[in-house]
Amino acid sequence: MPQVAAPKKVILWSSCRHIQVMERENQTSISEFLLLGFSSWPEQQELLFALFLCLYLAGLFGNIFILLAISSDHRLHTPMYFFLATLSVVDLCLPSSTVPKMLLDIQTQTQSISYPGCLVQMYFCMMFANMDNFLLTVMAYDRYVAICHPLRYSTIMTQHLCISLVGGPWVIAFLNPLLHTLMMTRLHFCSNNVIHHFFCDINALLPLSCSDTSLNQFLVLAVVGLIFVVPSVCILASYSLIISAVMKIPSVKGKFKVFSTCGSHLALVILFYGAITGVYMSSSSNSSTEKDTAASIIFMVIVPVVNPFIYSLRNNELKGALKKILGQSKIFSQ
């Protein structure tokens, strides 16, 4: 009889363990998350709705006008404007992945988003933010070639190279968030489904999981190192060489003219990377939810809006093309 008792204990222990696993799986069936967003400002909801709607529409029409101007004027069919047109496409998509949902939440006060919808939003936010980052790097390289090697510009910036400089980043921007999204599907979410943000940011989602997220956090840090730090170093290197070349120009007027050609791009770089640093480079213990939200708004909403205005106001060729389009629209309206 004692020899039979041991297997019974094993069977009972296995049964209890199986029941505990089943109970845990039943607790992880979260079907939706709550995006708190700006719910802590109940009295400013109408003002926030009007503000973000105006910003979204301004960026939408501004980037569309940039695309129309570049496509309609053959003089703008150059590498620099090809990269700018691609940047405008990305700047159309990046705020569109978050702002319409945010406006709907503010208007209806329903802050829920389904679990699959949250992962889809996270994927597209990461993809377009990565692509924005890559394009700023490519445009910095284009300005370096144009300023430091003007006589060889047409031979270096060939059509094949331009397509490669855009196509390669698109592939990386597609695969990188796919990896993070697939890694998120292996996590369990027990009870806390409140996201203190206006969109499904991966840094806001990971703390909600009751699983071990060390591998996910490691991959996020790796992405910050490879996809943001490396391009930012490339941008710094490009502008260091540009400044070195500009300082050799004898006339002050010549220096100012060269600097003015890359001033728009440099302004976007400072704005974009400053906001990215505020979100992903600061330690979680020192950064508050309000600061993260403000920084996210800058690089996901403000930068796509500012981009077309910065380039159109500081670029005579683009201003001429825009005036031509607006003049034609007035003729057709009459």
Coordinates of C-alpha atoms in Angstrom, one line a residue:
M1 CA 0.0 0.0 0.0
P2 CA 2.7 2.6 0.7
Q3 CA 4.1 2.0 -2.8
V4 CA 0.7 3.0 -4.4
A5 CA 0.4 6.3 -2.4
A6 CA 3.3 8.1 -4.1
P7 CA 1.8 8.0 -7.6
K8 CA -1.5 9.3 -6.2
K9 CA 0.4 12.4 -4.8
V10 CA 2.0 12.9 -8.2
I11 CA -1.4 12.7 -9.9
L12 CA -3.0 15.1 -7.4
W13 CA -0.1 17.6 -7.7
S14 CA -0.3 17.4 -11.5
S15 CA -4.0 17.9 -11.4
C16 CA -3.7 21.0 -9.1
R17 CA -1.0 22.4 -11.3
H18 CA -3.2 21.9 -14.4
I19 CA -6.1 23.7 -12.7
Q20 CA -3.8 26.6 -11.7
V21 CA -2.6 26.9 -15.3
M22 CA -6.2 26.9 -16.6
E23 CA -7.2 29.5 -14.0
R24 CA -4.2 31.7 -15.0
E25 CA -5.1 31.4 -18.7
N26 CA -8.7 32.4 -17.9
Q27 CA -7.4 35.5 -16.1
T28 CA -5.4 36.6 -19.2
S29 CA -8.2 37.0 -21.6
I30 CA -8.2 40.8 -21.8
S31 CA -10.1 41.7 -24.9
E32 CA -9.6 45.5 -24.8
F33 CA -7.5 48.3 -23.3
L34 CA -8.5 51.7 -22.1
L35 CA -6.6 54.7 -23.5
L36 CA -6.9 57.4 -20.9
G37 CA -5.3 59.9 -23.1
F38 CA -6.5 63.3 -22.0
S39 CA -9.3 62.2 -19.7
S40 CA -7.6 63.9 -16.8
W41 CA -8.6 67.2 -18.4
P42 CA -12.4 66.9 -18.6
E43 CA -13.0 70.6 -18.8
Q44 CA -10.6 71.0 -21.8
Q45 CA -12.1 68.2 -24.0
E46 CA -13.7 70.5 -26.6
L47 CA -10.6 72.7 -26.8
L48 CA -8.4 69.6 -27.2
F49 CA -10.7 68.2 -29.9
A50 CA -10.6 71.4 -31.9
L51 CA -6.8 71.8 -31.5
F52 CA -5.9 68.3 -32.6
L53 CA -8.5 68.4 -35.4
C54 CA -7.0 71.6 -36.8
L55 CA -3.4 70.3 -36.5
Y56 CA -4.4 67.0 -38.2
L57 CA -6.1 68.8 -41.1
A58 CA -3.3 71.3 -41.4
G59 CA -0.7 68.5 -41.7
L60 CA -3.0 66.5 -44.0
F61 CA -3.6 69.3 -46.5
G62 CA 0.0 70.7 -46.2
N63 CA 1.6 67.3 -47.1
I64 CA -0.9 66.8 -49.9
F65 CA 0.0 70.1 -51.4
I66 CA 3.7 69.2 -51.1
L67 CA 3.1 66.0 -53.0
L68 CA 1.0 67.8 -55.7
A69 CA 3.6 70.5 -56.1
I70 CA 6.5 68.0 -56.5
S71 CA 4.6 65.7 -58.9
S72 CA 3.3 68.6 -61.1
D73 CA 6.7 70.4 -61.6
H74 CA 9.3 68.6 -63.6
R75 CA 12.0 70.9 -62.1
L76 CA 11.4 69.3 -58.8
H77 CA 12.0 65.7 -60.0
T78 CA 15.3 65.6 -58.2
P79 CA 16.7 63.3 -55.4
M80 CA 16.1 66.0 -52.8
Y81 CA 12.4 66.4 -53.7
F82 CA 12.0 62.6 -54.1
F83 CA 13.0 62.2 -50.5
L84 CA 10.8 65.1 -49.4
A85 CA 7.8 63.6 -51.2
T86 CA 8.4 60.3 -49.5
L87 CA 8.7 62.1 -46.2
S88 CA 5.3 63.8 -46.9
V89 CA 3.7 60.4 -47.5
V90 CA 5.1 59.1 -44.1
D91 CA 3.9 62.4 -42.4
L92 CA 0.4 61.7 -43.8
C93 CA 0.4 58.2 -42.4
L94 CA 2.0 58.7 -39.0
P95 CA -0.6 61.0 -37.4
S96 CA -3.4 59.1 -39.2
S97 CA -2.4 56.0 -37.1
T98 CA -3.3 57.8 -33.8
V99 CA -5.1 61.1 -34.2
P100 CA -8.5 59.9 -35.7
K101 CA -8.8 57.4 -32.8
M102 CA -7.8 60.1 -30.3
L103 CA -10.4 62.5 -31.7
L104 CA -13.1 59.7 -31.6
D105 CA -12.2 59.0 -27.9
I106 CA -12.4 62.7 -27.0
Q107 CA -15.7 63.2 -28.8
T108 CA -17.5 60.0 -27.7
Q109 CA -15.7 59.5 -24.3
T110 CA -15.3 55.8 -25.1
Q111 CA -11.6 55.2 -24.5
S112 CA -11.6 51.5 -25.3
I113 CA -9.5 49.8 -28.0
S114 CA -9.6 46.1 -28.8
Y115 CA -6.5 44.0 -28.1
P116 CA -5.9 43.3 -31.8
G117 CA -6.6 46.9 -32.6
C118 CA -4.1 48.0 -30.0
L119 CA -1.4 45.8 -31.5
V120 CA -2.2 47.0 -35.0
Q121 CA -1.9 50.6 -33.9
M122 CA 1.4 49.9 -32.2
Y123 CA 2.7 48.3 -35.3
F124 CA 1.9 51.2 -37.6
C125 CA 3.0 53.9 -35.2
M126 CA 6.4 52.2 -34.9
M127 CA 6.7 51.6 -38.7
F128 CA 6.0 55.2 -39.7
A129 CA 8.1 56.6 -36.8
N130 CA 11.0 54.4 -37.9
M131 CA 10.6 55.5 -41.5
D132 CA 10.5 59.1 -40.5
N133 CA 13.8 58.6 -38.7
F134 CA 15.4 56.9 -41.7
L135 CA 14.3 59.5 -44.1
L136 CA 15.8 62.3 -42.0
T137 CA 19.1 60.4 -42.2
V138 CA 18.8 59.9 -46.0
M139 CA 18.1 63.6 -46.5
A140 CA 21.1 64.5 -44.4
Y141 CA 23.3 62.3 -46.6
D142 CA 21.7 64.0 -49.7
R143 CA 22.6 67.4 -48.4
Y144 CA 26.1 66.2 -47.6
V145 CA 26.7 65.1 -51.2
A146 CA 25.1 68.2 -52.6
I147 CA 27.3 70.6 -50.5
C148 CA 30.5 68.7 -50.2
H149 CA 30.6 67.1 -53.7
P150 CA 28.5 69.3 -55.9
L151 CA 30.2 68.4 -59.1
R152 CA 29.7 64.7 -58.5
Y153 CA 26.2 65.0 -57.2
S154 CA 24.4 63.7 -60.3
T155 CA 26.8 60.8 -60.7
I156 CA 26.5 59.8 -57.0
M157 CA 22.8 60.3 -56.4
T158 CA 21.6 58.1 -59.2
Q159 CA 18.1 56.9 -59.6
H160 CA 19.1 53.4 -58.5
L161 CA 20.8 54.7 -55.3
C162 CA 17.8 56.9 -54.5
I163 CA 15.4 54.0 -54.8
S164 CA 17.7 51.9 -52.6
L165 CA 18.0 54.6 -50.0
V166 CA 14.2 54.6 -49.7
G167 CA 13.4 51.0 -50.4
G168 CA 15.9 49.6 -47.8
P169 CA 14.5 51.7 -44.9
W170 CA 10.9 50.6 -45.9
V171 CA 11.9 47.0 -45.5
I172 CA 13.5 47.6 -42.1
A173 CA 10.6 49.8 -41.0
F174 CA 8.2 46.9 -42.0
L175 CA 10.1 44.1 -40.3
N176 CA 11.1 45.8 -37.1
P177 CA 7.6 46.5 -35.7
L178 CA 6.5 43.1 -36.9
L179 CA 9.1 41.5 -34.6
H180 CA 7.8 43.6 -31.6
T181 CA 4.2 42.8 -32.4
L182 CA 4.8 39.1 -32.6
M183 CA 6.8 39.3 -29.3
M184 CA 3.8 41.1 -27.7
T185 CA 1.4 38.2 -28.6
R186 CA 3.4 35.8 -26.4
L187 CA 2.7 38.0 -23.3
H188 CA -0.2 37.6 -20.9
F189 CA -2.3 40.5 -19.6
C190 CA -4.0 39.7 -16.3
S191 CA -6.2 42.5 -15.0
N192 CA -4.7 45.9 -15.5
N193 CA -5.8 47.2 -19.0
V194 CA -5.5 50.9 -18.4
I195 CA -3.0 52.7 -20.7
H196 CA -1.9 56.1 -19.5
H197 CA -1.4 57.4 -23.1
F198 CA -3.4 58.5 -26.1
F199 CA -2.2 55.6 -28.2
C200 CA -0.8 52.0 -27.8
D201 CA 2.8 52.7 -27.2
I202 CA 5.0 49.7 -26.5
N203 CA 6.5 51.3 -23.5
A204 CA 3.1 51.8 -22.0
L205 CA 1.9 48.3 -22.8
L206 CA 4.8 46.3 -21.4
P207 CA 4.3 47.3 -17.8
L208 CA 0.7 46.1 -17.9
S209 CA 1.8 42.5 -18.7
C210 CA 2.0 39.9 -15.9
S211 CA 4.5 37.9 -17.9
D212 CA 8.2 38.2 -18.0
T213 CA 8.9 41.1 -20.4
S214 CA 12.7 41.1 -20.1
L215 CA 13.2 39.9 -23.6
N216 CA 10.8 42.4 -25.0
Q217 CA 12.5 45.2 -23.1
F218 CA 15.9 44.1 -24.4
L219 CA 14.6 44.2 -28.0
V220 CA 13.2 47.7 -27.4
L221 CA 16.6 48.9 -26.1
A222 CA 18.3 47.2 -29.1
V223 CA 16.0 49.0 -31.5
V224 CA 16.7 52.4 -29.8
G225 CA 20.4 51.6 -30.3
L226 CA 20.2 50.5 -33.9
I227 CA 17.3 52.4 -35.4
F228 CA 17.6 55.8 -33.6
V229 CA 21.2 56.2 -32.3
V230 CA 23.0 54.9 -35.4
P231 CA 21.0 57.2 -37.8
S232 CA 21.4 60.1 -35.4
V233 CA 25.2 59.6 -35.4
C234 CA 25.1 59.5 -39.3
I235 CA 23.2 62.8 -39.3
L236 CA 25.8 64.3 -36.9
A237 CA 28.6 63.1 -39.1
S238 CA 27.0 64.5 -42.3
Y239 CA 26.5 67.9 -40.7
S240 CA 30.0 67.9 -39.3
L241 CA 31.3 67.4 -42.8
I242 CA 28.9 70.0 -44.1
I243 CA 30.0 72.6 -41.6
S244 CA 33.6 71.9 -42.3
A245 CA 33.0 72.4 -46.0
V246 CA 31.0 75.6 -45.4
M247 CA 33.7 77.1 -43.2
K248 CA 36.1 77.0 -46.1
I249 CA 33.9 79.2 -48.2
P250 CA 35.5 82.7 -48.1
S251 CA 32.4 84.9 -48.4
V252 CA 29.8 85.3 -45.7
K253 CA 27.0 85.5 -48.3
G254 CA 28.1 82.1 -49.7
K255 CA 28.2 80.5 -46.3
F256 CA 24.7 81.8 -45.5
K257 CA 23.4 80.6 -48.9
V258 CA 24.7 77.0 -48.3
F259 CA 23.4 76.9 -44.7
S260 CA 20.0 78.0 -45.9
T261 CA 19.7 75.0 -48.1
C262 CA 19.8 72.6 -45.2
G263 CA 18.3 74.8 -42.5
S264 CA 14.8 73.3 -42.9
H265 CA 16.1 69.8 -42.6
L266 CA 18.2 70.6 -39.6
A267 CA 15.2 72.2 -37.8
L268 CA 13.1 69.0 -38.3
V269 CA 16.0 66.9 -37.1
I270 CA 16.3 68.9 -33.9
L271 CA 12.5 68.8 -33.3
F272 CA 12.2 65.1 -34.1
Y273 CA 15.2 63.7 -32.2
G274 CA 14.5 66.1 -29.2
A275 CA 11.0 64.6 -28.8
I276 CA 12.3 61.0 -29.4
T277 CA 14.9 61.6 -26.7
G278 CA 12.2 62.8 -24.3
V279 CA 10.2 59.6 -24.8
Y280 CA 12.7 56.8 -25.2
M281 CA 16.1 57.9 -23.8
S282 CA 15.0 59.2 -20.4
S283 CA 14.8 56.8 -17.5
S284 CA 11.3 55.7 -16.6
S285 CA 11.8 56.7 -13.0
N286 CA 12.4 60.3 -13.8
S287 CA 10.0 60.8 -16.7
S288 CA 6.3 61.4 -16.0
T289 CA 3.3 60.3 -18.1
E290 CA 2.6 64.0 -19.0
K291 CA 6.1 64.5 -20.3
D292 CA 6.0 61.3 -22.3
T293 CA 2.6 62.3 -23.8
A294 CA 3.9 65.8 -24.6
A295 CA 7.0 64.4 -26.3
S296 CA 4.9 61.9 -28.3
I297 CA 2.6 64.6 -29.5
I298 CA 5.6 66.6 -30.8
F299 CA 7.0 63.8 -33.0
M300 CA 3.8 62.1 -33.9
V301 CA 1.5 65.1 -34.5
I302 CA 3.5 68.4 -34.5
V303 CA 6.4 67.3 -36.7
P304 CA 4.2 66.1 -39.6
V305 CA 2.3 69.4 -39.5
V306 CA 5.5 71.5 -39.3
N307 CA 7.3 69.7 -42.1
P308 CA 5.4 71.0 -45.1
F309 CA 5.4 74.6 -43.8
I310 CA 9.1 74.6 -43.0
Y311 CA 10.0 73.4 -46.4
S312 CA 7.5 75.5 -48.4
L313 CA 8.4 78.7 -46.6
R314 CA 12.2 78.3 -46.9
N315 CA 12.3 76.9 -50.5
N316 CA 11.7 79.3 -53.4
E317 CA 11.3 76.5 -56.0
L318 CA 8.7 74.7 -53.9
K319 CA 6.9 78.0 -53.2
G320 CA 6.7 78.7 -56.9
A321 CA 5.2 75.2 -57.6
L322 CA 2.7 75.7 -54.8
K323 CA 1.6 79.1 -56.2
K324 CA 1.2 77.5 -59.6
I325 CA -1.1 74.9 -58.2
L326 CA -3.1 77.4 -56.2
G327 CA -3.4 79.6 -59.3
Q328 CA -4.7 76.7 -61.3
S329 CA -7.2 75.8 -58.6
K330 CA -8.5 79.4 -58.7
I331 CA -9.0 79.3 -62.4
F332 CA -10.9 76.0 -62.2
S333 CA -13.0 77.3 -59.4
Q334 CA -14.1 80.2 -61.6

